[in-house]
Short mmCIF file of C-alpha atoms in Angstrom, two decimals:
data_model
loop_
_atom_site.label_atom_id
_atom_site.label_comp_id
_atom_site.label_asym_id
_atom_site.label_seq_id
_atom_site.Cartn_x
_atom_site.Cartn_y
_atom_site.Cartn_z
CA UNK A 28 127.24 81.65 109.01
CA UNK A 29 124.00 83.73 107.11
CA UNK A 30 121.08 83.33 109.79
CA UNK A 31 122.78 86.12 111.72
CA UNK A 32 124.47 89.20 110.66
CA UNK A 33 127.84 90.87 112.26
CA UNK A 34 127.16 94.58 112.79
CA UNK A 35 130.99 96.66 113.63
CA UNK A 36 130.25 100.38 114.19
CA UNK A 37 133.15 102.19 113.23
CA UNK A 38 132.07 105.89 114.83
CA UNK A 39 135.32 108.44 114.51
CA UNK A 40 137.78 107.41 111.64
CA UNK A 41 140.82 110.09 111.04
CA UNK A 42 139.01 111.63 108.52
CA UNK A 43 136.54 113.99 109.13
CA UNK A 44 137.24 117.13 111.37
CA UNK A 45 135.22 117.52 114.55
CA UNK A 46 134.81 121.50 113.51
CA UNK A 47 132.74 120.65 110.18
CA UNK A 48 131.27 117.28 112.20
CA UNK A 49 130.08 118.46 115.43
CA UNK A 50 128.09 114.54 116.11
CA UNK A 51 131.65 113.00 115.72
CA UNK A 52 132.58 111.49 119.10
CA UNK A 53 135.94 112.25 119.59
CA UNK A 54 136.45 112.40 123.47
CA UNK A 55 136.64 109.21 125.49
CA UNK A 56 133.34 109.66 127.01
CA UNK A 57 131.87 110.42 123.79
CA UNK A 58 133.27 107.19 122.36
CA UNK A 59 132.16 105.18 125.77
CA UNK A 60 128.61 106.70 125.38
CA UNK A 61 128.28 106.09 121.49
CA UNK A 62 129.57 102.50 122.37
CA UNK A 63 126.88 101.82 124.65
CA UNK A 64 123.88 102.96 122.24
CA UNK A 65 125.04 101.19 119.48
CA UNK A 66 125.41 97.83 121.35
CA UNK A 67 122.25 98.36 122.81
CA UNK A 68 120.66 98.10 119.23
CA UNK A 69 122.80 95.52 118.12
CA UNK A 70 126.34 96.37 117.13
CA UNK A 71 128.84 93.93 118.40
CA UNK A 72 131.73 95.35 117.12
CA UNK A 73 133.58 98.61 117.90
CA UNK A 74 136.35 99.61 114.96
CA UNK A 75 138.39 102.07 116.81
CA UNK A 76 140.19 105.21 115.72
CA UNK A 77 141.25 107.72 119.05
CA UNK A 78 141.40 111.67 118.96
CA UNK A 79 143.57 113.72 121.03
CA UNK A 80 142.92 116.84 123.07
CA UNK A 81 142.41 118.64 120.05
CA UNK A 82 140.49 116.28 118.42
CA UNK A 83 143.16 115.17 115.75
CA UNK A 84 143.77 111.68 114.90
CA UNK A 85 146.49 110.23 117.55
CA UNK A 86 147.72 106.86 118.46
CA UNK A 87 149.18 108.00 121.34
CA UNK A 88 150.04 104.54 123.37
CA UNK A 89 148.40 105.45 126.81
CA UNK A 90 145.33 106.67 125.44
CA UNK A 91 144.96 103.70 123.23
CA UNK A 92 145.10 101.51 125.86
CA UNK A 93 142.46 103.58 128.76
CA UNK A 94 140.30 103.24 125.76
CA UNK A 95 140.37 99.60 125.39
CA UNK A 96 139.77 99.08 129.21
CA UNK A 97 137.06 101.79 129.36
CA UNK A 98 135.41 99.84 126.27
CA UNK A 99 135.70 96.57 127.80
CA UNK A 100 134.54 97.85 131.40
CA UNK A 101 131.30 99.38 129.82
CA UNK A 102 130.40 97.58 127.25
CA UNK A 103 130.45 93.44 125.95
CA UNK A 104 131.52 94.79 122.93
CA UNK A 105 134.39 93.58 120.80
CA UNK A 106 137.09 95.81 120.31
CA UNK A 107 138.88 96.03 117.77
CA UNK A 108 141.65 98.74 116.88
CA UNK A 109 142.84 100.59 113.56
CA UNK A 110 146.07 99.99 112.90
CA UNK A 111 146.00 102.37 109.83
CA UNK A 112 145.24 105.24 111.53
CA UNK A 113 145.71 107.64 109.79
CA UNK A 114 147.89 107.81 106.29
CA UNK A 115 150.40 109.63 107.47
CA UNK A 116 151.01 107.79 110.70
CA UNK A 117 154.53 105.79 110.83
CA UNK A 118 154.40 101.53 110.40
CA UNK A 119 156.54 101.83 113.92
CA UNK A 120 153.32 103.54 115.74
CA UNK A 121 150.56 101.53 113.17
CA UNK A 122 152.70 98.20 115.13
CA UNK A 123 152.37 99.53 118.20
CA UNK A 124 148.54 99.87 118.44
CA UNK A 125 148.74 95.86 118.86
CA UNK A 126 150.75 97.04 122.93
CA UNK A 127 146.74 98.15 123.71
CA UNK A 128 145.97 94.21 123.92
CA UNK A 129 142.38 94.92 121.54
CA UNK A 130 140.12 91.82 120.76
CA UNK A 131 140.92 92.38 117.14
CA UNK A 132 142.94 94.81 114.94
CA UNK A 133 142.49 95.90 111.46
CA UNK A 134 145.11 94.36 108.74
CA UNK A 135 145.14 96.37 105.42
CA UNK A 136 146.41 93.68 102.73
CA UNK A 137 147.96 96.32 100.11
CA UNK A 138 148.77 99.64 99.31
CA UNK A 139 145.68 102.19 97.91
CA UNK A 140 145.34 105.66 96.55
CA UNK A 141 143.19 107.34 99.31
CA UNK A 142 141.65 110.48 97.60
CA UNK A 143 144.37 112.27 97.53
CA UNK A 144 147.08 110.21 99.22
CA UNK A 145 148.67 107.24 99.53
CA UNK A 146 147.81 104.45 102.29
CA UNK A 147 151.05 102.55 102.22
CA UNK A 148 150.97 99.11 103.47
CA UNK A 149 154.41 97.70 102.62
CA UNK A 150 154.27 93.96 102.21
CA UNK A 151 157.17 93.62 104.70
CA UNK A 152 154.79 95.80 107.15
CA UNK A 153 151.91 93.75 106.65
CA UNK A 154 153.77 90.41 107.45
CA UNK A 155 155.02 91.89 110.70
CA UNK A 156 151.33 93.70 112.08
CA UNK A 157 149.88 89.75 110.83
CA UNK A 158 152.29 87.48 112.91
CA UNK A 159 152.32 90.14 115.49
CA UNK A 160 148.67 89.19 115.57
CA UNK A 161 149.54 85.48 115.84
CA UNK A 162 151.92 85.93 118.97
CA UNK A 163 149.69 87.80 120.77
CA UNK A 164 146.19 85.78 120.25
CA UNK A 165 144.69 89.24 118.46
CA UNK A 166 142.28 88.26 115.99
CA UNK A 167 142.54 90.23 112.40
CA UNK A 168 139.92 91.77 110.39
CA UNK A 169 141.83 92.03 106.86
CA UNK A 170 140.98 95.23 105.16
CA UNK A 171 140.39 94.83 101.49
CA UNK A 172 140.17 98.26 99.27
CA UNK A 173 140.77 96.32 95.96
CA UNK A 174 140.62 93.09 94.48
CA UNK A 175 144.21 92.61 94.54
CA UNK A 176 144.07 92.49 97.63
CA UNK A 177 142.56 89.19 97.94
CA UNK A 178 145.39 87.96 96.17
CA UNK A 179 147.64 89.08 98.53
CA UNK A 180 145.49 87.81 101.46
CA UNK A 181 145.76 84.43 99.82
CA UNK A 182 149.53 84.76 99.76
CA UNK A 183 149.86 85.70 102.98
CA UNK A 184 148.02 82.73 104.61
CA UNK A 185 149.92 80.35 102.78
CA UNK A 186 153.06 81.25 103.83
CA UNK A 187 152.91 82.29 107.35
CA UNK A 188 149.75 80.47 108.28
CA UNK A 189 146.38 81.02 109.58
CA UNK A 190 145.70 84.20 112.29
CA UNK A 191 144.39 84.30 115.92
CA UNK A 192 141.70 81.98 116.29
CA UNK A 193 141.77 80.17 113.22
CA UNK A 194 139.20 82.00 111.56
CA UNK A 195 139.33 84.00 108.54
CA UNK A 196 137.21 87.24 108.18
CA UNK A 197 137.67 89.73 105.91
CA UNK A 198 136.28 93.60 105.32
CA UNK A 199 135.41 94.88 102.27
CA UNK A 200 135.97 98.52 102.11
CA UNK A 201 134.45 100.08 99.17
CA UNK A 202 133.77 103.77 97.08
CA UNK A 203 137.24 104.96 98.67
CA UNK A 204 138.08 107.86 95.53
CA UNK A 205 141.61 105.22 94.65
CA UNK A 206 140.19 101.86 95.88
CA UNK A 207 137.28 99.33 93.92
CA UNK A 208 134.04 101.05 93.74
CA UNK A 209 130.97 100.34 95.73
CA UNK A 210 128.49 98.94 93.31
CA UNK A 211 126.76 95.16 93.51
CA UNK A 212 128.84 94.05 90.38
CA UNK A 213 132.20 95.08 92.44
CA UNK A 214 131.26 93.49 95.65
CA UNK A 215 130.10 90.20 93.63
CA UNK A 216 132.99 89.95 92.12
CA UNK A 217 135.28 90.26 95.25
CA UNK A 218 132.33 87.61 96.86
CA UNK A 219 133.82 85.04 94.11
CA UNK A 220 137.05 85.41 94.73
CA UNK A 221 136.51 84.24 98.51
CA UNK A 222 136.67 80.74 97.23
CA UNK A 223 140.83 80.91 97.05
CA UNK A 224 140.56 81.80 100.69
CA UNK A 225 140.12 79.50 103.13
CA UNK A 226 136.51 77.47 103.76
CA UNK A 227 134.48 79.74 105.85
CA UNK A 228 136.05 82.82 105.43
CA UNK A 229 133.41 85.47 106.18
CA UNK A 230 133.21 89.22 105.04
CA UNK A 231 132.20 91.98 106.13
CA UNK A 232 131.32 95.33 103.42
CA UNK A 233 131.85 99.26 103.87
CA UNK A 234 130.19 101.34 101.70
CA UNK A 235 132.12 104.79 102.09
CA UNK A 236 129.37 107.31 101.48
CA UNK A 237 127.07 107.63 98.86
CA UNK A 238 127.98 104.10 98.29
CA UNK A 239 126.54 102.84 101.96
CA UNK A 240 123.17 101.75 101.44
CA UNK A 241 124.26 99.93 98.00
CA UNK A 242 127.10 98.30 99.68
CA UNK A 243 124.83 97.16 102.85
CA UNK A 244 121.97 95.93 100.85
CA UNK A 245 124.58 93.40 98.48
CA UNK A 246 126.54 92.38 101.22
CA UNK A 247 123.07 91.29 102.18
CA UNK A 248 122.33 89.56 99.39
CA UNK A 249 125.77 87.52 99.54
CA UNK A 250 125.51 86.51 102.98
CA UNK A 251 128.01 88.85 104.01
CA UNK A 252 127.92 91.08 107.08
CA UNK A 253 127.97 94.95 107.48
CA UNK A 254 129.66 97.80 108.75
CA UNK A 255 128.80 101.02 109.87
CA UNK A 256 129.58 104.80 111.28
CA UNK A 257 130.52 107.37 110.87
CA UNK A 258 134.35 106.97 110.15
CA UNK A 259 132.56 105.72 106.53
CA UNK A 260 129.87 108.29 105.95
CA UNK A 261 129.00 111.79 107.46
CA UNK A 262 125.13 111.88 105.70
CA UNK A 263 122.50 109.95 106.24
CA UNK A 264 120.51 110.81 102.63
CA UNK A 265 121.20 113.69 100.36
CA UNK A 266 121.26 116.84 102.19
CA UNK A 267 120.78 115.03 105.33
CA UNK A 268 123.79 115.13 107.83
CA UNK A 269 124.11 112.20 110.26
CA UNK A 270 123.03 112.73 113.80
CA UNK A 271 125.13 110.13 115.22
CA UNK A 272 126.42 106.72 114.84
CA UNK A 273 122.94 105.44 116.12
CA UNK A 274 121.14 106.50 113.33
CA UNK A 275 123.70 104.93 111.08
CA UNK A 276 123.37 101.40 113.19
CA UNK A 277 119.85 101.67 113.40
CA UNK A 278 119.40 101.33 109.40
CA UNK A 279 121.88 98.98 109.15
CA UNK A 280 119.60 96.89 112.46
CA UNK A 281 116.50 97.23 110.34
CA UNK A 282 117.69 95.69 106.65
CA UNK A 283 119.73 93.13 108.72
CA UNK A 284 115.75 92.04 110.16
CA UNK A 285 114.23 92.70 106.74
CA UNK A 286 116.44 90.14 104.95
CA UNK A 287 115.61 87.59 107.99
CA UNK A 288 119.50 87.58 109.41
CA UNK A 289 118.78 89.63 112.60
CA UNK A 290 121.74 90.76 114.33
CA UNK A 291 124.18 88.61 115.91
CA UNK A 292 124.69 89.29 119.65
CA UNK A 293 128.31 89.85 120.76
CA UNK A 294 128.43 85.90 122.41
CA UNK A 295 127.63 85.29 118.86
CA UNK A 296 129.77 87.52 117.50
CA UNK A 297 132.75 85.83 119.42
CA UNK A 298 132.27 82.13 117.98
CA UNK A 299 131.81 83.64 114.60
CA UNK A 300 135.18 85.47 114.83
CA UNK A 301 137.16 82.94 116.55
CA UNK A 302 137.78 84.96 119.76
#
């Protein structure tokens, strides 16, 4: 599907440090109210990442799950949960994000250098988090941070069979310092190598920050569909910090209209996604 686009909002991350970020919402109610303005301008998707009472990454079970029901109560949105969190996070807890009963969850497809880290994803893990996912009728987004990746994607299906919904839709996540870079030729390339993946497998693209507006304006171009926040970029232009995830959505509204693929609403959303 082209004549609409998918727009996910992915506001916090585990990242960036509320002390150097001050716009970052990292409470619930600054997550609920964040929510709410970017679905008013068009987001449909939520990419969630929780905070604790310090405002470090958690995925503290109960918290996890009051935010999926405060999401669902106060918004249409779909919501759909990290289970990366953050790289140093245990598979054990990364599993147990799927016990919050989200809309969708995020399935990384390989191991990556993450500036400096590692993001381990064990192939053993990532067989477990993906038929999880089938048991439970969750719907995967599978992150892609190289083109290896794809590979393994491909592997994956054919063994232990399609996910939730029967749909395939994929996120390429791009200019991580360790993962494929986020320039046209990249994301063309990675575009072409949908074709070993099932037919209609759709994509979404990240561009992690300087890389955004590149990254938004190819996926574009492809057909593909975008995501946003500011889990993937703290400035808006050079010198400019981000005010808040609306801004970021906002942009990402207006090139959606400019290349004639207005944004898809969240009913929309759902049939595209297999939910």
């Amino acid at each position: 599907m082209t004549t609409g686009t998918l727009i996910t909002v992915a506001p916090t991350g585990a990242e960036s440090a509320k002390a150097e970020v001050p716009a970052l919402p990292v409470t619930l109610d600054e997550l609920l109210r964040t929510a709410k303005e970017c679905e008013a301008l068009g987001a449909a998707v939520i990419h969630v990442h929780i905070r604790d009472d310090a405002a470090r990454p958690t995925l503290d079970p109960a918290r996890l799950r009051e935010t999926v029901a405060a999401l669902r109560e106060g918004t249409d949105l779909i919501v759909q949960l990290s289970s990366g969190g953050a790289v140093t996070d245990p598979e054990a807890s990364r599993l147990a994000v799927l016990d919050a009963g989200p809309d969708m969850a995020s399935c990384t497809m390989g191991t990556v250098n993450f500036g400096d880290d590692v993001f381990l994803n064990r192939w053993e893990f990532i067989v477990d988090l993906h038929t999880r996912m089938q048991e439970r009728g969750i719907v995967p987004e599978y992150e892609i941070f190289d083109l290896g990746h794809l590979s393994a994607l491909q592997r994956l299906l054919g063994k232990y069979g399609p996910p939730a919904g029967g749909h395939v839709h994929v996120d390429f996540v791009m200019g991580v310092p360790g993962g494929m870079p986020g320039t046209t030729e990249t994301l063309v390339a990675a575009h072409r190598m949908l074709r070993d993946l099932p037919e209609g497998t759709t994509f979404s693209a990240t561009g992690i920050g300087r890389s955004t507006i590149p990254v938004m304006l190819a996926s574009l171009s492809t057909g593909g569909h975008l995501r946003v926040g500011m889990e993937d970029t703290v400035t808006y232009a050079k010198g400019r910090p981000v005010e808040s995830n609306m801004q970021l959505v906002a942009r990402a509204v207006g090139f959606a209209q400019l290349a004639q693929r207005p944004p898809l609403t969240t009913a929309e959303a759902r049939e595209l996604l297999g939910l």
